[in-house]
JSON list of C-alpha atoms in Angstrom, two decimals:
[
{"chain": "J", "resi": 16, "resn": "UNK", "atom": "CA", "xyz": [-122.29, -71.74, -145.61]},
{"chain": "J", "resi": 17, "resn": "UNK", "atom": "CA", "xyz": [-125.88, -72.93, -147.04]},
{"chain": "J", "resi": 18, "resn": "UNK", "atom": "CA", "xyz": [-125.34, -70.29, -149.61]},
{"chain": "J", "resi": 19, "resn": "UNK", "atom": "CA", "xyz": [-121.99, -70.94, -150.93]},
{"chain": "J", "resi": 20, "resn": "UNK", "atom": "CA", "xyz": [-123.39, -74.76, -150.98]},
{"chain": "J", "resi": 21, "resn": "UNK", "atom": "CA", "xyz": [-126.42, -73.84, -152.85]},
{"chain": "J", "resi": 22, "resn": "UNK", "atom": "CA", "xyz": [-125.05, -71.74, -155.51]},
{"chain": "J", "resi": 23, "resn": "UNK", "atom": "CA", "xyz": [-122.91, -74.40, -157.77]},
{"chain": "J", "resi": 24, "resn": "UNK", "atom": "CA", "xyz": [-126.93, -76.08, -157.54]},
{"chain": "J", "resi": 25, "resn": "UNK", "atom": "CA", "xyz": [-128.79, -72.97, -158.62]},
{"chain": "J", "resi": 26, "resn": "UNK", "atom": "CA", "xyz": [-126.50, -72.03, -161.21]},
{"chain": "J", "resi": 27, "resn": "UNK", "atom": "CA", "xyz": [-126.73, -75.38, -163.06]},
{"chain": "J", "resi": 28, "resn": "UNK", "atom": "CA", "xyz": [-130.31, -74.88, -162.75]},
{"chain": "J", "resi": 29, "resn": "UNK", "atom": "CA", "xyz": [-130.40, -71.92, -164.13]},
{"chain": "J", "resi": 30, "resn": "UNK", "atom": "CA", "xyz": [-128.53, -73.27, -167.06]},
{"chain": "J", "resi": 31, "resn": "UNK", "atom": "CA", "xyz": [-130.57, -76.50, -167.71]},
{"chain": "J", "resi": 32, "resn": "UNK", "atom": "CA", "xyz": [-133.29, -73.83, -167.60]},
{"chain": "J", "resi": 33, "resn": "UNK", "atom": "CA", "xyz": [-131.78, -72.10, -170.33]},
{"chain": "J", "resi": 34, "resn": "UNK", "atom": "CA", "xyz": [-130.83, -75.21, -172.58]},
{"chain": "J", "resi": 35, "resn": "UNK", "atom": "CA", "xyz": [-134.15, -77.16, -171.87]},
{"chain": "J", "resi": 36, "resn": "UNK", "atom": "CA", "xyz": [-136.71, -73.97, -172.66]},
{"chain": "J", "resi": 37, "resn": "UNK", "atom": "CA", "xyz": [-134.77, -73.12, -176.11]},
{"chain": "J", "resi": 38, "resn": "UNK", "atom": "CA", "xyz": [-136.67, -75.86, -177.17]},
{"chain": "J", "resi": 39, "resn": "UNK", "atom": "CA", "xyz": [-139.55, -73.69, -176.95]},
{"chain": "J", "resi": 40, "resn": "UNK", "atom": "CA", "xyz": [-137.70, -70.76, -177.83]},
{"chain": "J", "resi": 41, "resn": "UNK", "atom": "CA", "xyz": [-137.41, -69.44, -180.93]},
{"chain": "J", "resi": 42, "resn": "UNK", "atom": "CA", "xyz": [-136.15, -71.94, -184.32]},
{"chain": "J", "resi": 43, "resn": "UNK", "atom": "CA", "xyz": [-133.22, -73.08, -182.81]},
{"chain": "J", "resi": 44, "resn": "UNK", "atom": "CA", "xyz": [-132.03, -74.74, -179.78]},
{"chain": "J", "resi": 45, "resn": "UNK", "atom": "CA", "xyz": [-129.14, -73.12, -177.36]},
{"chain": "J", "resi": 46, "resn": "UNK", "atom": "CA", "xyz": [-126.50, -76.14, -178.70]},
{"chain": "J", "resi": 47, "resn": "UNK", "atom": "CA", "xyz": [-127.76, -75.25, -182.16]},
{"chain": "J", "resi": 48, "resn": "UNK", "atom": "CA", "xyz": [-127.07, -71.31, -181.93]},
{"chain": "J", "resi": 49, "resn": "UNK", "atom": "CA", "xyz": [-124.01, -71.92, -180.35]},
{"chain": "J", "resi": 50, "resn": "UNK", "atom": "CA", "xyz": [-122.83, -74.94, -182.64]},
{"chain": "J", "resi": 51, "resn": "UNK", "atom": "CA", "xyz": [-124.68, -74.92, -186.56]},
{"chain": "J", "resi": 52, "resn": "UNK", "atom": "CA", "xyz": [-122.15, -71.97, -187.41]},
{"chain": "J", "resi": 53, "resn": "UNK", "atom": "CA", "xyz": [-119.42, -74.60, -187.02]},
{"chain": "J", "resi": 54, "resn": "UNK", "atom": "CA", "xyz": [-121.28, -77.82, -187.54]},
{"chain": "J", "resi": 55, "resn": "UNK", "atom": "CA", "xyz": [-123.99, -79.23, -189.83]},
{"chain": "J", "resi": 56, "resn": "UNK", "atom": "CA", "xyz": [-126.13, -82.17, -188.10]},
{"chain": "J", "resi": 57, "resn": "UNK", "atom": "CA", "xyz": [-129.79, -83.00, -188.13]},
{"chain": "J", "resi": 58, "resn": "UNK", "atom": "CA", "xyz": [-132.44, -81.18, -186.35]},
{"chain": "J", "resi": 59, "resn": "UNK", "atom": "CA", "xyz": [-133.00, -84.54, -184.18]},
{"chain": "J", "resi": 60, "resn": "UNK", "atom": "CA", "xyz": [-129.55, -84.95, -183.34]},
{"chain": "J", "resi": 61, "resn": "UNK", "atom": "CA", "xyz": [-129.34, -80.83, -182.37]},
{"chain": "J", "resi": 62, "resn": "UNK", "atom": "CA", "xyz": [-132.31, -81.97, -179.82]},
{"chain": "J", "resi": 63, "resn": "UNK", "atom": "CA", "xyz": [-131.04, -84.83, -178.41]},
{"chain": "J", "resi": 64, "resn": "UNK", "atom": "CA", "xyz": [-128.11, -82.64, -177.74]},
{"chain": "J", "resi": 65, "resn": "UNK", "atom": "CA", "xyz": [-129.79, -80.14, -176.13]},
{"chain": "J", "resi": 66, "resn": "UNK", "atom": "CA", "xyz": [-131.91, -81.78, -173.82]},
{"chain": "J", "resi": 67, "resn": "UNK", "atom": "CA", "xyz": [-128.68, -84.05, -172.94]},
{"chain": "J", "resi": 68, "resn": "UNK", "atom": "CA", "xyz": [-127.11, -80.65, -171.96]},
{"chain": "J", "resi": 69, "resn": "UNK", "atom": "CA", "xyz": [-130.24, -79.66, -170.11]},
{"chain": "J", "resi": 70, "resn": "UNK", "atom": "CA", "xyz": [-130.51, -83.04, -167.87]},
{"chain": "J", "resi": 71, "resn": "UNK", "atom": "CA", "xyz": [-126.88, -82.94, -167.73]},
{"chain": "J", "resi": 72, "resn": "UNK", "atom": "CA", "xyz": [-127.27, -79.50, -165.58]},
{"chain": "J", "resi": 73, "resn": "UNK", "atom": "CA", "xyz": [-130.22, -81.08, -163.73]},
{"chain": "J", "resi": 74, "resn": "UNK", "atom": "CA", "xyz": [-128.52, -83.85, -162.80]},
{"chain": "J", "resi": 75, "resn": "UNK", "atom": "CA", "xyz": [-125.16, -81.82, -161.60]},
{"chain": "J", "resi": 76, "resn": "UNK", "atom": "CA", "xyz": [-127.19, -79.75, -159.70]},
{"chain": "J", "resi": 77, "resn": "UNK", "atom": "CA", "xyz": [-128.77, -82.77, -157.29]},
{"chain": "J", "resi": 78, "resn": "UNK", "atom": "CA", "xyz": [-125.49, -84.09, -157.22]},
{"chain": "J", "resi": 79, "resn": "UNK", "atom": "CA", "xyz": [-124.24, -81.33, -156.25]},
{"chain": "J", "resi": 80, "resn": "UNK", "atom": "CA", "xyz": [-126.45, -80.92, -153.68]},
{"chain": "J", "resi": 81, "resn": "UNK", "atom": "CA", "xyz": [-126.03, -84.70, -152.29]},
{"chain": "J", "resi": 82, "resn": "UNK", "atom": "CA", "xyz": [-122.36, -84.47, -151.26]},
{"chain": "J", "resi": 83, "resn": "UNK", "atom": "CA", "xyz": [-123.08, -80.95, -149.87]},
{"chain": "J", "resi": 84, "resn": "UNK", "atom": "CA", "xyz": [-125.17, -82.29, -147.54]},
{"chain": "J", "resi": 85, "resn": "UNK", "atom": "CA", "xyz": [-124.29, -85.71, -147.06]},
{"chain": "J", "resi": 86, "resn": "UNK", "atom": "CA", "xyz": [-120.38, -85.49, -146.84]},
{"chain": "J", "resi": 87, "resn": "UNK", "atom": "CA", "xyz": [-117.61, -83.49, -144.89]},
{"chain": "J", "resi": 88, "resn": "UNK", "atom": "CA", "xyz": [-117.24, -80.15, -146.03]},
{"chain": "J", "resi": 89, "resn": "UNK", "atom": "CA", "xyz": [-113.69, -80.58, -147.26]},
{"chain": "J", "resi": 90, "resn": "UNK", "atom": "CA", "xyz": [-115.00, -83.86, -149.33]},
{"chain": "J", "resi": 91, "resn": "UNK", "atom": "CA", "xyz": [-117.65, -80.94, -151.06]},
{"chain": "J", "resi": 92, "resn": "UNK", "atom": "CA", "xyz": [-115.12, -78.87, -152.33]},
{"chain": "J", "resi": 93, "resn": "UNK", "atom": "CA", "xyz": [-112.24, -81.03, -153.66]},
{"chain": "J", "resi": 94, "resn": "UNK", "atom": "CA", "xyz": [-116.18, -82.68, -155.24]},
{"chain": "J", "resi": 95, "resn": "UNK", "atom": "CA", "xyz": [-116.92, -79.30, -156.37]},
{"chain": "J", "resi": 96, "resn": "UNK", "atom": "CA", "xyz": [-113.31, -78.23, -158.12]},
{"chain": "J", "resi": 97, "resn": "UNK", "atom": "CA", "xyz": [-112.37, -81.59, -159.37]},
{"chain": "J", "resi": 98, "resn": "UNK", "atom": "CA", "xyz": [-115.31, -83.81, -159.51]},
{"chain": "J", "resi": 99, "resn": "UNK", "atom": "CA", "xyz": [-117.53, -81.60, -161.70]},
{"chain": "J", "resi": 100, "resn": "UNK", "atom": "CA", "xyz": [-114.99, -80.71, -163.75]},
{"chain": "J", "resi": 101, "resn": "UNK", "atom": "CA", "xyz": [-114.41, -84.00, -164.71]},
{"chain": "J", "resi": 102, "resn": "UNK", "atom": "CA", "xyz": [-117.72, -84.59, -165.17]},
{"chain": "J", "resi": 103, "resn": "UNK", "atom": "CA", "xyz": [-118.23, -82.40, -167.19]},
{"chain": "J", "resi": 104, "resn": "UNK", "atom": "CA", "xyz": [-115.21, -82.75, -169.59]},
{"chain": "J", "resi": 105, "resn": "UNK", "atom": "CA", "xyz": [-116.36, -86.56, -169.61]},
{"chain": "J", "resi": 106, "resn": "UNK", "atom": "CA", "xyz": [-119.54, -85.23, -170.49]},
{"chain": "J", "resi": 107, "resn": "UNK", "atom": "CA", "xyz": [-118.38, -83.40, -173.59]},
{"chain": "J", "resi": 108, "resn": "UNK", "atom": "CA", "xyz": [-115.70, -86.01, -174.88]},
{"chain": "J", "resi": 109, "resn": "UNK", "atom": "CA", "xyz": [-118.88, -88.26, -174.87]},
{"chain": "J", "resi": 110, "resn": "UNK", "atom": "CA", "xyz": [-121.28, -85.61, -176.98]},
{"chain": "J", "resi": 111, "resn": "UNK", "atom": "CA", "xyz": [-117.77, -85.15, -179.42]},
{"chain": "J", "resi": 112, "resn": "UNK", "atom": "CA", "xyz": [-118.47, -89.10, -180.51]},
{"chain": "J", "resi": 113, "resn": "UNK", "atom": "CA", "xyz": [-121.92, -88.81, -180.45]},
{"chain": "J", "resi": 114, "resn": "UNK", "atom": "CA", "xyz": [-121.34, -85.74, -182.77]},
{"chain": "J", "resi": 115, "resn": "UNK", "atom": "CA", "xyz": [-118.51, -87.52, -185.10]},
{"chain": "J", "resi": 116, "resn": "UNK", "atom": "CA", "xyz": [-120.80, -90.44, -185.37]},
{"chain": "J", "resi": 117, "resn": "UNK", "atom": "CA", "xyz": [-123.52, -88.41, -187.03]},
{"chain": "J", "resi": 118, "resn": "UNK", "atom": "CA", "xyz": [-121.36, -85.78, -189.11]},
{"chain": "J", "resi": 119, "resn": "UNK", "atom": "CA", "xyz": [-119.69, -89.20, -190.50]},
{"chain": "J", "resi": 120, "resn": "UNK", "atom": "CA", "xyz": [-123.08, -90.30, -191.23]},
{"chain": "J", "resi": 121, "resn": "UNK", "atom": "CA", "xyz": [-124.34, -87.39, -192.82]},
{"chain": "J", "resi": 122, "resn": "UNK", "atom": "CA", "xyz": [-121.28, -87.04, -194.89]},
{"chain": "J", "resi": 123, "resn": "UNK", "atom": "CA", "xyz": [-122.10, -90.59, -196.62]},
{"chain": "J", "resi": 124, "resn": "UNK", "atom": "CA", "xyz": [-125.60, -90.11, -197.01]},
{"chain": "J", "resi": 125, "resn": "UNK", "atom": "CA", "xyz": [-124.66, -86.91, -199.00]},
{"chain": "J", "resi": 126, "resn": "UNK", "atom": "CA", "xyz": [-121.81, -88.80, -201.23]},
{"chain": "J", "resi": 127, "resn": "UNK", "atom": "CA", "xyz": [-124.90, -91.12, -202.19]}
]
């Protein structure tokens, strides 16, 4: 049972991991490789994104990990399958604005 409550914890871990150390990494950032093919922003705003992702995962990860331990084990699951998941599509609606915002901006600085 500690297992199965640990795992959704480790595993967004693991992936903040991933996001926050391709800052380190090699040119690019994890959004960037995944993204620049597709769309053309800053370097600043590619960071920004990336660590977002990165505390993002953190911050799942502890939350995760307070309603495991804190409420019923039914109130952890339905948390697990429908509370994350609507985090995290609330998550990357809010990064899609963020994103518009600065491809708009972008677009007019280059028109000038």
């Amino acid at each position: 049972e500690i297992f199965i409550k640990w795992k959704p914890t480790v595993v967004n871990w693991l992936f903040a991991a991933v996001f926050l150390g391709s800052q380190f990494i090699g040119k690019k950032s994890m959004v960037e490789r995944m993204m620049s093919h597709a769309i053309d922003l800053p370097a600043t705003i590619w960071t920004r994104l990336n660590i977002s992702w990165g505390v993002f995962f953190l911050v799942s990860g502890i939350l995760n990990l307070y309603v495991a331990f804190n409420f019923a084990e039914e109130t952890w699951v339905n948390f697990k399958l429908f509370g994350m998941l609507g985090l995290t599509i609330l998550f990357v609606i809010l990064q899609s604005f963020y994103m518009a915002r600065h491809i708009q901006e972008q677009k007019q600085e280059e028109a000038q």
